[in-house]
Short mmCIF file of C-alpha atoms and ligand atoms in Angstrom, two decimals:
data_model
loop_
_atom_site.label_atom_id
_atom_site.label_comp_id
_atom_site.label_asym_id
_atom_site.label_seq_id
_atom_site.Cartn_x
_atom_site.Cartn_y
_atom_site.Cartn_z
CA UNK Y 1 -132.05 -93.57 20.03
CA UNK Y 2 -129.83 -90.75 18.89
CA UNK Y 3 -130.34 -87.09 19.72
CA UNK Y 4 -131.76 -85.33 16.68
CA UNK Y 5 -134.42 -82.78 15.82
CA UNK Y 6 -137.58 -83.20 17.95
CA UNK Y 7 -136.09 -85.71 20.34
CA UNK Y 8 -136.19 -84.82 24.01
CA UNK Y 9 -132.85 -85.32 25.73
CA UNK Y 10 -132.11 -85.20 29.45
CA UNK Y 11 -128.56 -84.29 30.35
CA UNK Y 12 -126.41 -83.67 33.37
CA UNK Y 13 -123.82 -80.98 32.84
CA UNK Y 14 -121.15 -78.95 34.58
CA UNK Y 15 -120.09 -75.67 33.03
CA UNK Y 16 -116.65 -74.21 33.73
CA UNK Y 17 -114.76 -71.29 32.27
CA UNK Y 18 -111.21 -71.64 30.93
CA UNK Y 19 -109.76 -71.07 34.43
CA UNK Y 20 -111.71 -74.09 35.72
CA UNK Y 21 -114.20 -72.05 37.76
CA UNK Y 22 -117.62 -73.76 37.92
CA UNK Y 23 -120.26 -71.39 36.52
CA UNK Y 24 -123.25 -73.73 36.56
CA UNK Y 25 -124.04 -77.38 37.14
CA UNK Y 26 -127.04 -79.69 37.18
CA UNK Y 27 -125.30 -81.79 39.85
CA UNK Y 28 -127.66 -82.46 42.75
CA UNK Y 29 -130.67 -81.44 40.65
CA UNK Y 30 -132.91 -83.14 38.13
CA UNK Y 31 -131.15 -83.49 34.77
CA UNK Y 32 -131.91 -80.74 32.27
CA UNK Y 33 -134.51 -81.89 29.75
CA UNK Y 34 -134.83 -80.01 26.48
CA UNK Y 35 -136.37 -80.34 23.03
CA UNK Y 36 -133.54 -80.68 20.51
CA UNK Y 37 -133.38 -78.61 17.33
CA UNK Y 38 -135.53 -75.67 18.41
CA UNK Y 39 -132.81 -73.39 19.74
CA UNK Y 40 -133.61 -74.12 23.39
CA UNK Y 41 -129.90 -74.45 24.15
CA UNK Y 42 -126.98 -72.33 22.93
CA UNK Y 43 -125.89 -73.34 19.39
CA UNK Y 44 -122.62 -74.97 20.52
CA UNK Y 45 -124.49 -77.24 22.93
CA UNK Y 46 -127.06 -78.35 20.37
CA UNK Y 47 -124.29 -79.05 17.82
CA UNK Y 48 -122.28 -81.03 20.37
CA UNK Y 49 -125.28 -83.08 21.46
CA UNK Y 50 -126.47 -83.93 17.93
CA UNK Y 51 -126.15 -87.68 17.31
CA UNK Y 52 -125.32 -88.60 20.93
CA UNK Y 53 -127.14 -91.34 22.83
CA UNK Y 54 -128.05 -92.31 26.37
CA UNK Y 55 -124.96 -93.03 28.47
CA UNK Y 56 -122.61 -90.87 26.38
CA UNK Y 57 -120.19 -88.79 28.46
CA UNK Y 58 -118.11 -86.12 26.79
CA UNK Y 59 -116.63 -82.64 26.99
CA UNK Y 60 -117.54 -79.68 24.82
CA UNK Y 61 -115.45 -76.55 24.36
CA UNK Y 62 -117.68 -73.79 23.06
CA UNK Y 63 -116.47 -70.46 21.73
CA UNK Y 64 -118.40 -67.29 22.65
CA UNK Y 65 -119.72 -67.11 19.07
CA UNK Y 66 -121.48 -70.45 19.62
CA UNK Y 67 -122.25 -69.62 23.24
CA UNK Y 68 -123.65 -66.39 24.65
CA UNK Y 69 -122.13 -64.19 22.00
CA UNK Y 70 -119.35 -61.63 21.87
CA UNK Y 71 -119.62 -58.40 23.78
CA UNK Y 72 -121.21 -55.53 21.94
CA UNK Y 73 -119.43 -52.33 23.05
CA UNK Y 74 -122.56 -50.36 22.16
CA UNK Y 75 -124.35 -52.11 25.03
CA UNK Y 76 -121.95 -50.60 27.58
CA UNK Y 77 -123.19 -47.18 28.57
CA UNK Y 78 -122.41 -44.40 31.00
CA UNK Y 79 -125.41 -43.07 32.86
CA UNK Y 80 -125.45 -39.94 35.03
CA UNK Y 81 -125.46 -40.95 38.71
CA UNK Y 82 -128.43 -38.61 39.19
CA UNK Y 83 -130.54 -40.99 37.08
CA UNK Y 84 -130.47 -43.44 39.98
CA UNK Y 85 -131.77 -40.90 42.52
CA UNK Y 86 -130.66 -41.50 46.12
CA UNK Y 87 -130.13 -45.22 45.58
CA UNK Y 88 -126.76 -46.61 46.70
CA UNK Y 89 -125.13 -48.05 43.58
CA UNK Y 90 -122.53 -50.82 43.78
CA UNK Y 91 -120.56 -52.76 41.21
CA UNK Y 92 -122.37 -55.97 40.24
CA UNK Y 93 -125.88 -54.64 40.89
CA UNK Y 94 -128.40 -55.45 38.19
CA UNK Y 95 -131.26 -53.37 36.93
CA UNK Y 96 -134.02 -53.92 34.45
CA UNK Y 97 -134.37 -51.02 32.03
CA UNK Y 98 -137.73 -49.68 30.88
CA UNK Y 99 -137.23 -51.78 27.74
CA UNK Y 100 -136.96 -54.95 29.86
CA UNK Y 101 -133.23 -55.38 29.28
CA UNK Y 102 -131.10 -56.51 32.24
CA UNK Y 103 -127.98 -54.41 32.76
CA UNK Y 104 -125.13 -54.91 35.23
CA UNK Y 105 -123.23 -52.08 36.93
CA UNK Y 106 -119.56 -52.48 35.99
CA UNK Y 107 -118.11 -49.17 37.24
CA UNK Y 108 -119.21 -46.53 39.71
CA UNK Y 109 -117.81 -43.04 39.31
CA UNK Y 110 -118.58 -39.85 41.21
CA UNK Y 111 -120.84 -38.48 38.52
CA UNK Y 112 -121.33 -41.41 36.17
CA UNK Y 113 -122.31 -45.08 36.47
CA UNK Y 114 -121.24 -47.57 33.80
CA UNK Y 115 -123.79 -50.26 32.97
CA UNK Y 116 -123.32 -53.26 30.69
CA UNK Y 117 -126.29 -54.80 28.87
CA UNK Y 118 -124.35 -57.76 27.47
CA UNK Y 119 -125.10 -61.27 28.72
CA UNK Y 120 -122.88 -62.01 31.76
CA UNK Y 121 -121.36 -64.93 29.80
CA UNK Y 122 -120.73 -62.93 26.61
CA UNK Y 123 -117.06 -63.26 25.54
CA UNK Y 124 -116.65 -66.31 27.80
CA UNK Y 125 -115.43 -69.61 26.34
CA UNK Y 126 -117.50 -72.40 27.85
CA UNK Y 127 -116.40 -75.89 28.87
CA UNK Y 128 -119.17 -78.38 29.41
CA UNK Y 129 -118.89 -81.84 30.94
CA UNK Y 130 -121.99 -83.59 29.67
CA UNK Y 131 -123.65 -86.92 30.37
CA UNK Y 132 -126.72 -87.97 28.39
CA UNK Y 133 -129.22 -89.53 30.81
CA UNK Y 134 -132.15 -90.17 28.51
CA UNK Y 135 -133.34 -89.65 24.93
CA UNK Y 136 -137.00 -89.99 23.93
CA UNK Y 137 -139.43 -88.93 21.22
CA UNK Y 138 -141.08 -85.58 21.84
CA UNK Y 139 -144.86 -85.52 22.14
CA UNK Y 140 -146.88 -83.70 19.46
CA UNK Y 141 -147.71 -81.04 22.04
CA UNK Y 142 -144.05 -80.49 22.88
CA UNK Y 143 -143.18 -80.12 19.20
CA UNK Y 144 -146.09 -77.68 18.74
CA UNK Y 145 -144.91 -75.59 21.72
CA UNK Y 146 -141.22 -75.83 20.83
CA UNK Y 147 -140.23 -76.91 24.35
CA UNK Y 148 -140.34 -79.78 26.81
CA UNK Y 149 -143.15 -80.52 29.24
CA UNK Y 150 -142.93 -82.54 32.44
CA UNK Y 151 -140.00 -83.25 34.79
CA UNK Y 152 -136.98 -81.10 34.08
CA UNK Y 153 -138.87 -78.99 31.56
CA UNK Y 154 -141.60 -76.34 31.55
CA UNK Y 155 -144.65 -76.74 33.79
CA UNK Y 156 -147.81 -75.13 32.59
ZN1 ZN B 1 -145.72 -75.84 26.43
#
């Protein structure tokens, strides 16, 4: 069975950046199960997995455009330090804004704090080592929900 729209695929993967640093891996965990063709994975992953079958092992190089996007400079903002009150602010800290957006502190100045609302992997080229562990038909309920149920997927 080949991976195509509304098949459920289970994959093991290791994600590295172009310097070889491991950013994420399913190693030591259950494989990642997802419903194909519903945008559950980044576009470059879904494209690279299309037509693959159980047992296939391959590498994918994914540009930021097909990954987590390119950085939007408008999402980098300077905020007066006073807005954080007495809180100690350090580079790398993350906050959720009142709009629910997650921002990361990228610079701390005396009077201003710079926060970045871009995805942490925006502008990063992604290298995936992938192994397809299983491919099956999705259930009608999974198709209706647009995501996987059961092991490796959503539980609800
Ligand atoms: Zn569901």
